[in-house]
PDB file of C-alpha atoms (C1' of nucleotides) in Angstrom:
ATOM      1  CA  MET A   2       0.942-192.917  74.030  1.00 43.00           C
ATOM      2  CA  VAL A   3      -0.171-194.816  77.004  1.00 38.00           C
ATOM      3  CA  ARG A   4       1.419-195.061  79.685  1.00 36.00           C
ATOM      4  CA  ALA A   5       2.092-198.928  80.181  1.00 36.00           C
ATOM      5  CA  GLN A   6       1.760-198.870  83.967  1.00 39.00           C
ATOM      6  CA  LYS A   7      -1.622-199.037  84.805  1.00 46.00           C
ATOM      7  CA  CYS A   8      -2.757-200.098  81.632  1.00 55.00           C
ATOM      8  CA  ASP A   9      -0.106-203.324  81.203  1.00 75.00           C
ATOM      9  CA  PHE A  10      -3.400-205.449  81.399  1.00 83.00           C
ATOM     10  CA  PHE A  11      -5.230-203.148  78.424  1.00 86.00           C
ATOM     11  CA  GLU A  12      -1.703-204.494  76.434  1.00 86.00           C
ATOM     12  CA  GLU A  13      -2.452-207.758  76.899  1.00 87.00           C
ATOM     13  CA  VAL A  14      -5.720-207.872  75.529  1.00 90.00           C
ATOM     14  CA  TRP A  15      -5.061-205.314  73.108  1.00 90.00           C
ATOM     15  CA  ALA A  16      -2.320-207.770  71.956  1.00 89.00           C
ATOM     16  CA  LEU A  17      -4.511-210.939  71.397  1.00 91.00           C
ATOM     17  CA  VAL A  18      -7.030-208.775  69.777  1.00 92.00           C
ATOM     18  CA  ARG A  19      -4.645-207.496  67.565  1.00 91.00           C
ATOM     19  CA  GLN A  20      -3.434-210.925  66.316  1.00 92.00           C
ATOM     20  CA  ILE A  21      -7.054-212.306  65.895  1.00 94.00           C
ATOM     21  CA  PRO A  22      -7.061-213.369  61.650  1.00 94.00           C
ATOM     22  CA  ARG A  23      -9.958-211.497  59.510  1.00 94.00           C
ATOM     23  CA  GLY A  24     -12.898-213.492  59.270  1.00 94.00           C
ATOM     24  CA  LYS A  25     -12.479-215.158  62.775  1.00 95.00           C
ATOM     25  CA  VAL A  26     -13.716-214.079  66.473  1.00 95.00           C
ATOM     26  CA  THR A  27     -12.472-214.491  70.071  1.00 95.00           C
ATOM     27  CA  THR A  28     -14.517-214.459  73.516  1.00 94.00           C
ATOM     28  CA  TYR A  29     -13.792-212.049  76.909  1.00 94.00           C
ATOM     29  CA  GLY A  30     -13.287-215.711  78.350  1.00 92.00           C
ATOM     30  CA  HIS A  31     -10.765-216.822  76.335  1.00 93.00           C
ATOM     31  CA  ILE A  32      -8.783-213.556  76.265  1.00 93.00           C
ATOM     32  CA  ALA A  33      -9.030-213.342  79.861  1.00 91.00           C
ATOM     33  CA  GLY A  34      -8.177-216.914  80.059  1.00 90.00           C
ATOM     34  CA  ALA A  35      -5.362-216.964  77.760  1.00 89.00           C
ATOM     35  CA  LEU A  36      -3.895-213.774  80.283  1.00 86.00           C
ATOM     36  CA  GLY A  37      -4.434-215.997  83.531  1.00 83.00           C
ATOM     37  CA  ILE A  38      -7.411-214.585  84.178  1.00 85.00           C
ATOM     38  CA  ARG A  39     -10.426-216.561  83.511  1.00 84.00           C
ATOM     39  CA  SER A  40     -12.721-214.220  85.687  1.00 83.00           C
ATOM     40  CA  ALA A  41     -11.644-210.868  84.669  1.00 87.00           C
ATOM     41  CA  ALA A  42     -13.487-210.934  81.801  1.00 90.00           C
ATOM     42  CA  ARG A  43     -15.169-207.954  82.515  1.00 90.00           C
ATOM     43  CA  THR A  44     -11.920-206.221  82.488  1.00 91.00           C
ATOM     44  CA  VAL A  45     -11.461-207.112  78.988  1.00 92.00           C
ATOM     45  CA  GLY A  46     -14.038-205.232  77.622  1.00 91.00           C
ATOM     46  CA  TRP A  47     -13.030-202.140  79.167  1.00 90.00           C
ATOM     47  CA  ALA A  48      -9.912-202.512  77.409  1.00 91.00           C
ATOM     48  CA  LEU A  49     -11.237-202.342  74.335  1.00 91.00           C
ATOM     49  CA  ASN A  50     -13.884-200.066  74.806  1.00 88.00           C
ATOM     50  CA  ALA A  51     -10.699-197.842  75.761  1.00 86.00           C
ATOM     51  CA  VAL A  52      -9.657-198.224  72.006  1.00 85.00           C
ATOM     52  CA  ALA A  53     -13.252-198.827  70.477  1.00 81.00           C
ATOM     53  CA  GLY A  54     -12.983-197.200  66.820  1.00 73.00           C
ATOM     54  CA  CYS A  55      -9.310-194.691  68.100  1.00 73.00           C
ATOM     55  CA  SER A  56      -7.061-197.796  67.717  1.00 79.00           C
ATOM     56  CA  ASP A  57      -5.969-200.344  65.588  1.00 85.00           C
ATOM     57  CA  ILE A  58      -7.408-202.990  68.078  1.00 89.00           C
ATOM     58  CA  PRO A  59     -10.288-205.056  66.001  1.00 92.00           C
ATOM     59  CA  ALA A  60     -12.862-204.602  69.069  1.00 93.00           C
ATOM     60  CA  HIS A  61     -15.795-205.957  66.687  1.00 93.00           C
ATOM     61  CA  ARG A  62     -14.075-209.272  66.316  1.00 94.00           C
ATOM     62  CA  VAL A  63     -14.492-209.901  70.104  1.00 94.00           C
ATOM     63  CA  VAL A  64     -17.384-211.021  71.740  1.00 94.00           C
ATOM     64  CA  ASN A  65     -19.192-212.707  74.591  1.00 93.00           C
ATOM     65  CA  ARG A  66     -19.555-216.141  75.513  1.00 92.00           C
ATOM     66  CA  ASN A  67     -22.908-216.659  73.893  1.00 91.00           C
ATOM     67  CA  GLY A  68     -21.659-215.471  70.592  1.00 92.00           C
ATOM     68  CA  GLU A  69     -23.725-212.039  71.182  1.00 92.00           C
ATOM     69  CA  LEU A  70     -22.344-208.354  70.301  1.00 92.00           C
ATOM     70  CA  THR A  71     -22.553-207.169  73.205  1.00 91.00           C
ATOM     71  CA  GLY A  72     -20.606-204.018  72.724  1.00 88.00           C
ATOM     72  CA  ARG A  73     -21.914-203.245  69.552  1.00 88.00           C
ATOM     73  CA  MET A  74     -23.700-200.278  71.756  1.00 86.00           C
ATOM     74  CA  HIS A  75     -20.569-198.908  72.527  1.00 88.00           C
ATOM     75  CA  PHE A  76     -19.600-198.573  68.425  1.00 88.00           C
ATOM     76  CA  ALA A  77     -20.173-195.217  66.409  1.00 86.00           C
ATOM     77  CA  THR A  78     -23.636-197.144  65.583  1.00 87.00           C
ATOM     78  CA  PRO A  79     -25.632-200.139  66.932  1.00 86.00           C
ATOM     79  CA  THR A  80     -25.063-202.247  63.733  1.00 90.00           C
ATOM     80  CA  LEU A  81     -20.937-201.130  62.598  1.00 91.00           C
ATOM     81  CA  MET A  82     -20.019-204.123  64.916  1.00 91.00           C
ATOM     82  CA  ARG A  83     -21.616-206.670  63.191  1.00 92.00           C
ATOM     83  CA  GLU A  84     -21.276-204.965  59.463  1.00 93.00           C
ATOM     84  CA  LEU A  85     -17.690-205.210  59.984  1.00 93.00           C
ATOM     85  CA  LEU A  86     -17.737-209.089  61.074  1.00 94.00           C
ATOM     86  CA  GLU A  87     -19.896-209.294  57.790  1.00 94.00           C
ATOM     87  CA  ALA A  88     -17.433-207.149  55.775  1.00 95.00           C
ATOM     88  CA  GLU A  89     -14.794-209.922  56.848  1.00 95.00           C
ATOM     89  CA  GLY A  90     -16.785-212.757  56.014  1.00 95.00           C
ATOM     90  CA  VAL A  91     -18.131-213.847  59.425  1.00 95.00           C
ATOM     91  CA  SER A  92     -21.129-215.701  59.512  1.00 94.00           C
ATOM     92  CA  PHE A  93     -24.297-214.726  61.704  1.00 93.00           C
ATOM     93  CA  ASP A  94     -27.011-216.807  63.574  1.00 90.00           C
ATOM     94  CA  GLY A  95     -29.627-214.399  63.817  1.00 88.00           C
ATOM     95  CA  ASP A  96     -27.668-211.839  66.330  1.00 87.00           C
ATOM     96  CA  ARG A  97     -25.372-213.795  66.900  1.00 91.00           C
ATOM     97  CA  VAL A  98     -22.080-215.204  65.610  1.00 93.00           C
ATOM     98  CA  ARG A  99     -21.522-218.580  64.313  1.00 93.00           C
ATOM     99  CA  LEU A 100     -18.554-219.426  67.227  1.00 92.00           C
ATOM    100  CA  GLU A 101     -18.741-222.676  65.349  1.00 90.00           C
ATOM    101  CA  ARG A 102     -16.864-221.391  62.331  1.00 92.00           C
ATOM    102  CA  HIS A 103     -15.396-218.186  63.524  1.00 94.00           C
ATOM    103  CA  LEU A 104     -13.986-219.141  67.147  1.00 94.00           C
ATOM    104  CA  TRP A 105     -10.494-218.028  67.448  1.00 94.00           C
ATOM    105  CA  VAL A 106      -8.572-219.183  70.567  1.00 91.00           C
ATOM    106  CA  PRO A 107      -5.753-216.884  71.110  1.00 90.00           C
ATOM    107  CA  PRO A 108      -2.165-218.487  72.141  1.00 85.00           C
ATOM    108  CA  LEU A 109      -1.284-218.833  75.705  1.00 75.00           C
ATOM    109  CA  THR A 110       0.961-215.912  77.270  1.00 61.00           C
ATOM    110  CA  ASN A 111       3.127-216.658  79.876  1.00 60.00           C
TER     111      ASN A 111
ATOM    112  C1'  DC B  30     -11.439-192.065  99.545  1.00 53.68           C
ATOM    113  C1'  DT B  31     -15.463-194.872  99.661  1.00 53.68           C
ATOM    114  C1'  DA B  32     -19.221-196.463  96.640  1.00 53.68           C
ATOM    115  C1'  DT B  33     -21.323-198.292  92.572  1.00 53.68           C
ATOM    116  C1'  DT B  34     -21.093-199.857  87.707  1.00 53.68           C
ATOM    117  C1'  DG B  35     -19.203-201.973  83.868  1.00 53.68           C
ATOM    118  C1'  DA B  36     -18.639-204.910  76.222  1.00 53.68           C
ATOM    119  C1'  DC B  37     -18.450-210.626  81.614  1.00 53.68           C
ATOM    120  C1'  DC B  38     -17.382-215.635  83.224  1.00 53.68           C
ATOM    121  C1'  DT B  39     -17.011-219.405  86.456  1.00 53.68           C
ATOM    122  C1'  DT B  40     -18.892-221.584  90.365  1.00 53.68           C
ATOM    123  C1'  DC B  41     -22.335-222.356  94.153  1.00 53.68           C
ATOM    124  C1'  DT B  42     -26.704-224.035  95.911  1.00 53.68           C
TER     125       DT B  42
ATOM    126  C1'  DG C  23     -31.221-228.970  84.864  1.00 53.68           C
ATOM    127  C1'  DA C  24     -31.815-223.881  86.426  1.00 53.68           C
ATOM    128  C1'  DG C  25     -31.107-219.791  89.473  1.00 53.68           C
ATOM    129  C1'  DA C  26     -28.684-216.596  92.304  1.00 53.68           C
ATOM    130  C1'  DA C  27     -23.961-214.688  93.777  1.00 53.68           C
ATOM    131  C1'  DG C  28     -19.520-214.263  93.519  1.00 53.68           C
ATOM    132  C1'  DG C  29     -14.988-212.785  91.595  1.00 53.68           C
ATOM    133  C1'  DC C  30     -11.928-209.815  88.813  1.00 53.68           C
ATOM    134  C1'  DC C  31      -9.677-204.908  87.306  1.00 53.68           C
ATOM    135  C1'  DA C  32     -10.851-200.201  86.056  1.00 53.68           C
ATOM    136  C1'  DA C  33     -13.194-195.817  85.831  1.00 53.68           C
ATOM    137  C1'  DT C  34     -16.856-192.597  87.072  1.00 53.68           C
ATOM    138  C1'  DA C  35     -19.582-190.283  90.590  1.00 53.68           C
TER     139       DA C  35
END
DNA sequence: CTATTGACCTTCT
DNA sequence: GAGAAGGCCAATA
């Protein structure tokens, strides 16, 4: 499928997102930080966008540092992201996810 | 090939 | 404490 050469960065992101347990959410910064780069959070979003609704990557479980569903506009519908999270048992505070209850930290990859 | 933007975060002023 | 700028990787124009 994807030539793991120029997109190896994406693979790492997908690997972590894929490991996110149901009913939990993680943040771009934690993913980027787990990969060794805490500043490349932007690129993390790109990786998700590349597989948003096209792969087994639950991109809806990835939110920003504030718990806002920033990428909902990139989904099929602007409410799809929230619907999916709610369907998994994730609590919402207004338009934001309760990171205090569903914040999942990814394992540190070497 | 260069410049700009993009689902962001960190750090300095 | 708040605001502004920089930085990371990749894609598009």
